C-alpha atoms as one frame of an Amber mdcrd trajectory, in Angstrom:
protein
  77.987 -98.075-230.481  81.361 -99.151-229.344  80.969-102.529-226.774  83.065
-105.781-226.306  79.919-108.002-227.212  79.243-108.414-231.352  77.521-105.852
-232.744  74.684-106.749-234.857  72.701-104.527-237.147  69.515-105.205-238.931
  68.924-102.610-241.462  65.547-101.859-242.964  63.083-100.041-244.854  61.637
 -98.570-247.504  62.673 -99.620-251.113  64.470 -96.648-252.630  65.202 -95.199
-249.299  68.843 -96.054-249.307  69.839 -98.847-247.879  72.042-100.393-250.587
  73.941 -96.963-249.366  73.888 -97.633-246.006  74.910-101.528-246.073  78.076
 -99.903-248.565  79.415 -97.330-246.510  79.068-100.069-243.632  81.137-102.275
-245.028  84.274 -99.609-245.629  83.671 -98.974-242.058  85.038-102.525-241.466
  81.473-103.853-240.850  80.666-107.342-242.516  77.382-106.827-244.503  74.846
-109.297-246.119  71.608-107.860-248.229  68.371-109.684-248.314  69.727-112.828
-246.204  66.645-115.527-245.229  65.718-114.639-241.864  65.644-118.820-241.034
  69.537-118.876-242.041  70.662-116.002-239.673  71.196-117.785-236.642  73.761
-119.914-238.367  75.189-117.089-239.984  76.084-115.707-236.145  77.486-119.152
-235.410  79.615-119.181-238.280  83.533-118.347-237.698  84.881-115.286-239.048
  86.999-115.579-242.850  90.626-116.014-242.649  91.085-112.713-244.546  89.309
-110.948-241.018  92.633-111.552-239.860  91.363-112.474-236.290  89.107-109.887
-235.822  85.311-110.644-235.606  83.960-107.689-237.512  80.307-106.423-236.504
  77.824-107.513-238.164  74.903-105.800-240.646  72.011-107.771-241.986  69.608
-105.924-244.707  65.998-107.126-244.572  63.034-105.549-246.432  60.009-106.463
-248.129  61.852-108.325-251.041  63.812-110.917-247.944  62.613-114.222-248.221
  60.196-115.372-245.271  60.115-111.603-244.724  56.991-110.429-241.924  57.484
-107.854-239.599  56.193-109.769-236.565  58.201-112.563-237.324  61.473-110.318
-237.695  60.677-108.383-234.301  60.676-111.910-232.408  63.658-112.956-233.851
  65.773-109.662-232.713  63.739-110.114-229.202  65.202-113.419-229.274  69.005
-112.493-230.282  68.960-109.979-227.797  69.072-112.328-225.250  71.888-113.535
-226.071  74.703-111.853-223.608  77.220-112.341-226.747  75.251-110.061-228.927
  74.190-106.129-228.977  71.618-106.148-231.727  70.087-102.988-232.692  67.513
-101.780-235.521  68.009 -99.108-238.343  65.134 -98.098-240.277  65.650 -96.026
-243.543  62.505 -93.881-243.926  61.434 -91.481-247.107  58.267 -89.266-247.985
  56.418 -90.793-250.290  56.815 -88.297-252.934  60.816 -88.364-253.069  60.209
 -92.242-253.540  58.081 -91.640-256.696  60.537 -89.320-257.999  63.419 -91.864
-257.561  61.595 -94.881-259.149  60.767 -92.917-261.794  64.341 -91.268-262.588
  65.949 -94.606-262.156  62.792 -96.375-264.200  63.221 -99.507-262.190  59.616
-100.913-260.893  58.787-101.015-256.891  59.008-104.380-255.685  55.503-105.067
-254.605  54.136-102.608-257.481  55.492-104.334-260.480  52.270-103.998-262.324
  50.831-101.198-260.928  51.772 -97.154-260.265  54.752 -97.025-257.881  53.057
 -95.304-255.019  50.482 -98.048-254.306  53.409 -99.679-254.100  54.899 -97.364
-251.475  51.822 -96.810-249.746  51.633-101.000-248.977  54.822-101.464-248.090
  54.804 -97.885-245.428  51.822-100.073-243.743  53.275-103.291-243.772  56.622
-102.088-242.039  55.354 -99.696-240.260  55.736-102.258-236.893  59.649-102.371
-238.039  59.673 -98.592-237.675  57.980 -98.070-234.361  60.739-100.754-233.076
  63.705 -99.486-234.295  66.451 -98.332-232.533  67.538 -95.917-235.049  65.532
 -94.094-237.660  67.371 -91.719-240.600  64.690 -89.755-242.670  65.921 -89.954
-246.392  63.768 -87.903-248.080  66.163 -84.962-248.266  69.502 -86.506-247.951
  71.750 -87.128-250.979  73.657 -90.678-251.201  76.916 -88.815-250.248  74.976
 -86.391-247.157  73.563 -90.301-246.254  76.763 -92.326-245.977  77.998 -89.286
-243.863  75.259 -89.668-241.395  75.670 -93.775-241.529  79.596 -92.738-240.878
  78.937 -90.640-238.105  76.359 -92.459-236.026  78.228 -95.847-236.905  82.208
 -95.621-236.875  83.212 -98.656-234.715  86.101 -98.154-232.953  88.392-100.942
-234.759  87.716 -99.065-237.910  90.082 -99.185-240.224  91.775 -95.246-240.810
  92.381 -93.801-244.184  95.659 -95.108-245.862  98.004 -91.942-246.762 100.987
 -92.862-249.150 103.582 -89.726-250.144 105.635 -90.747-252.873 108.875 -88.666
-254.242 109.238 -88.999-258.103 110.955 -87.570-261.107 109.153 -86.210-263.759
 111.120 -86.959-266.244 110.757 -90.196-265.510 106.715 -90.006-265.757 104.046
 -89.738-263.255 102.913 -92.559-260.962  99.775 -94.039-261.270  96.817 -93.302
-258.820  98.464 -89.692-257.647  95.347 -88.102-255.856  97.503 -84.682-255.136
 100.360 -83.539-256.757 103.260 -81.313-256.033 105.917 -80.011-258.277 108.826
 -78.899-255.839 111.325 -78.347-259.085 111.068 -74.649-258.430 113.866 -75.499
-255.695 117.537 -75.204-255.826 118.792 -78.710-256.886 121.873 -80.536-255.452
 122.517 -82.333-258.710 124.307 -79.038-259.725 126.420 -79.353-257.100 129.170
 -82.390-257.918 129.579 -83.570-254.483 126.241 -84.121-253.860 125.397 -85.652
-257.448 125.370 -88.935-256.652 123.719 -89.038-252.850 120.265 -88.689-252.551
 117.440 -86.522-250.075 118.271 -89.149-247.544 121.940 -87.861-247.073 122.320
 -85.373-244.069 124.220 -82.957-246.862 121.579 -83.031-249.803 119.117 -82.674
-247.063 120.956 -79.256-245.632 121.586 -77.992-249.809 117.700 -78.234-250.094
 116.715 -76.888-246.648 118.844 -73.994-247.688 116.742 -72.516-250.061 115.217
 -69.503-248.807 111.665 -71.304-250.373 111.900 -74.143-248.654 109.914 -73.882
-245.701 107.448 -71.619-246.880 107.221 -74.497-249.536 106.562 -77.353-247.074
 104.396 -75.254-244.989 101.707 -74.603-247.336 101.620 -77.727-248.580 101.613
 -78.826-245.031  98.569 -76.493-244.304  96.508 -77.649-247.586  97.066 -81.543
-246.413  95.992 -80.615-242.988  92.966 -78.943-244.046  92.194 -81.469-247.232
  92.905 -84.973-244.807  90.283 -85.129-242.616  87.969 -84.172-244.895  88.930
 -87.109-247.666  88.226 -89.373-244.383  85.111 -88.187-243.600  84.091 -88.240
-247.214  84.968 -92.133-246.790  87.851 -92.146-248.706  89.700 -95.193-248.075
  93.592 -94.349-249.404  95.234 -90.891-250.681  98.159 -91.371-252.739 100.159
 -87.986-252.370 102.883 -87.142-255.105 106.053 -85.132-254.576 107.861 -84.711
-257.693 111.302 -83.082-258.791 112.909 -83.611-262.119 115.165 -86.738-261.335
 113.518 -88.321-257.980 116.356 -88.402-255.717 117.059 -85.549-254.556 114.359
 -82.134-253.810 111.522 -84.815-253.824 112.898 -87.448-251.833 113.919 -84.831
-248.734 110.790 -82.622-249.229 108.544 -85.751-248.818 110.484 -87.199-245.845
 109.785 -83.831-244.130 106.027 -84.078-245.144 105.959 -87.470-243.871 107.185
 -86.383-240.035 104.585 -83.413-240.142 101.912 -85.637-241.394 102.872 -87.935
-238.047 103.241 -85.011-235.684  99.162 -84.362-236.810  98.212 -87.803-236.129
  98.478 -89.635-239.125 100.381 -92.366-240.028 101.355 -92.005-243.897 103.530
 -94.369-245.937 106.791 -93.159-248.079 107.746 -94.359-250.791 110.535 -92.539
-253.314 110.540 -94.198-256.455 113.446 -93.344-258.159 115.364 -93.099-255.139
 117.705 -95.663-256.661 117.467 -94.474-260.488 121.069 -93.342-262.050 121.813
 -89.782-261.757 121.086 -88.703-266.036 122.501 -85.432-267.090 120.819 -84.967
-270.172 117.479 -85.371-268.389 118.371 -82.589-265.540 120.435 -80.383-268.459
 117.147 -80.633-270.337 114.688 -79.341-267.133 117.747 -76.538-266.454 117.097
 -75.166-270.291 113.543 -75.460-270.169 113.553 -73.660-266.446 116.228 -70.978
-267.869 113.931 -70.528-271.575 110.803 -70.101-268.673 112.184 -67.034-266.641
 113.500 -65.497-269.677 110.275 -65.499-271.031 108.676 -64.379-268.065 111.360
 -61.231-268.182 110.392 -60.389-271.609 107.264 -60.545-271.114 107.325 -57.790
-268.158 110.042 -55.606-270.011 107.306 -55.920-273.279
């Protein structure tokens, strides 16, 4: 649907088949979205400015209309998007959100809530008078989407798919390098432990630099683990990504952790970073104990504990 002119979107339908979904997942797609708005009030809603927080931009626009919309009548409602589509500054265009009659029963009664024009009677009378009294709103629409087998989650797909606008917003990737023994960060949707790697804090020259120095960098590419280290990691994030932002997923905080946070984390999530942006994405770093004082007693502490861990694992093949 991608154009220079304002997109407009009237969505419509059943009740029940999903278009609370629909107007949801349009909205993380950047659109600007407004549920049951008087059909009298929309032209001034088109004339209105967009809000400072649109930061310029003049976001498409989705209006949801059903039985339930004030001033709501079918006839009515085609005339007026006859009429906007005039207008040279507007593409306007139709979803309908359609459902077999049977699914809708089941879903009013699983979620016990009443149909709108049924509140005193059996739900499918209900259904059955509101299927004839938009079924003009179906024959005109641009766009129909069957609901009676999709899940909410297979439904926002198909809304993401037939809807991306090309301003969309992309998914927000953050990688950030940590110590553990200084706790995890908050919101960490995948998390790597790279403390199986040789660490420069052994090494008294390099105790006090950090994963951005050229020479901590070289100690921890040195391990013979290293790449095959970043490169599966590399290969789950590549596979893992797009899926996350097809799924809708707005940010992925990634977590690369070590025991102290300056050192195997920091340089192991710089090199993530560049491989991320040689794939086409554009994450954020962060290290957050990049500028935390070297501690012995913490990395003498995760030494022991790594030291008590292999001999364990010795004994228990030699038992």
């Amino acid at each position: 649907m991608g154009t220079d002119r304002k997109q407009l979107l009237i969505v419509t339908g059943l009740s029940g088949a999903g278009k609370t979904t629909a107007l949801k997942t349009l909205e993380d797609l950047g659109w600007e979205t407004v549920d049951n708005f008087p059909l009298r009030l929309v032209g001034g809603l088109l004339s209105t400015p967009p809000s400072t927080s649109s930061a310029g931009r003049d976001p498409p626009l989705a209006i949801g209309i059903d039985s339930r919309t004030r001033g709501f009548d079918p006839a009515a409602l085609i005339e007026m998007i006859k009429d906007l589509g005039q207008d040279q500054r507007l593409r306007v265009a139709t979803l309908f959100l359609d459902c077999a009659g049977k699914e809708l029963e089941r879903r009013y009664a699983e979620t016990r809530r009443k149909h709108p024009l049924a509140l005193d009677r059996p739900a499918h009378e209900g259904i059955a008078l509101e299927r004839s009294l938009l079924a003009p709103m179906r024959r005109w629409a641009d766009f129909v989407i069957d609901t009676s087998e999709l899940t909410a989650k297979t439904l926002e797909q198909e809304i993401r798919r037939q809807f991306q606008t090309k301003g969309a917003m992309p998914m927000t990737v953050t990688i950030t390098s940590f110590g553990f023994s200084r706790g995890l960060p908050n919101n960490i949707d995948l998390l790597f432990d790279v403390r199986h790697l040789n660490n420069p804090y052994w090494d008294e020259a390099l105790r006090e630099k950090t994963g951005l120095d050229p020479d901590v960098a070289a100690f921890v590419r040195g391990d013979d683990d290293f790449e095959e280290t970043v490169a599966r990691i590399t290969d789950l994030l590549h596979f893992v990504l797009p899926r996350y932002e097809s799924a809708g997923k707005a940010y992925v905080n990634i977590g690369i952790g070590c025991t102290g946070g300056r050192h195997r984390s920091v340089h192991v999530a710089q090199t993530l970073c560049g491989r991320l942006q040689d794939a086409g994405f554009s994450p954020t770093i962060s290290h957050r104990n990049l500028n935390s004082r070297p501690v012995f007693a913490l990395e003498e502490g995760a030494q022991a504990s790594r030291a008590q861990d292999e001999a364990t694992i010795r004994d228990n093949k030699n038992g």
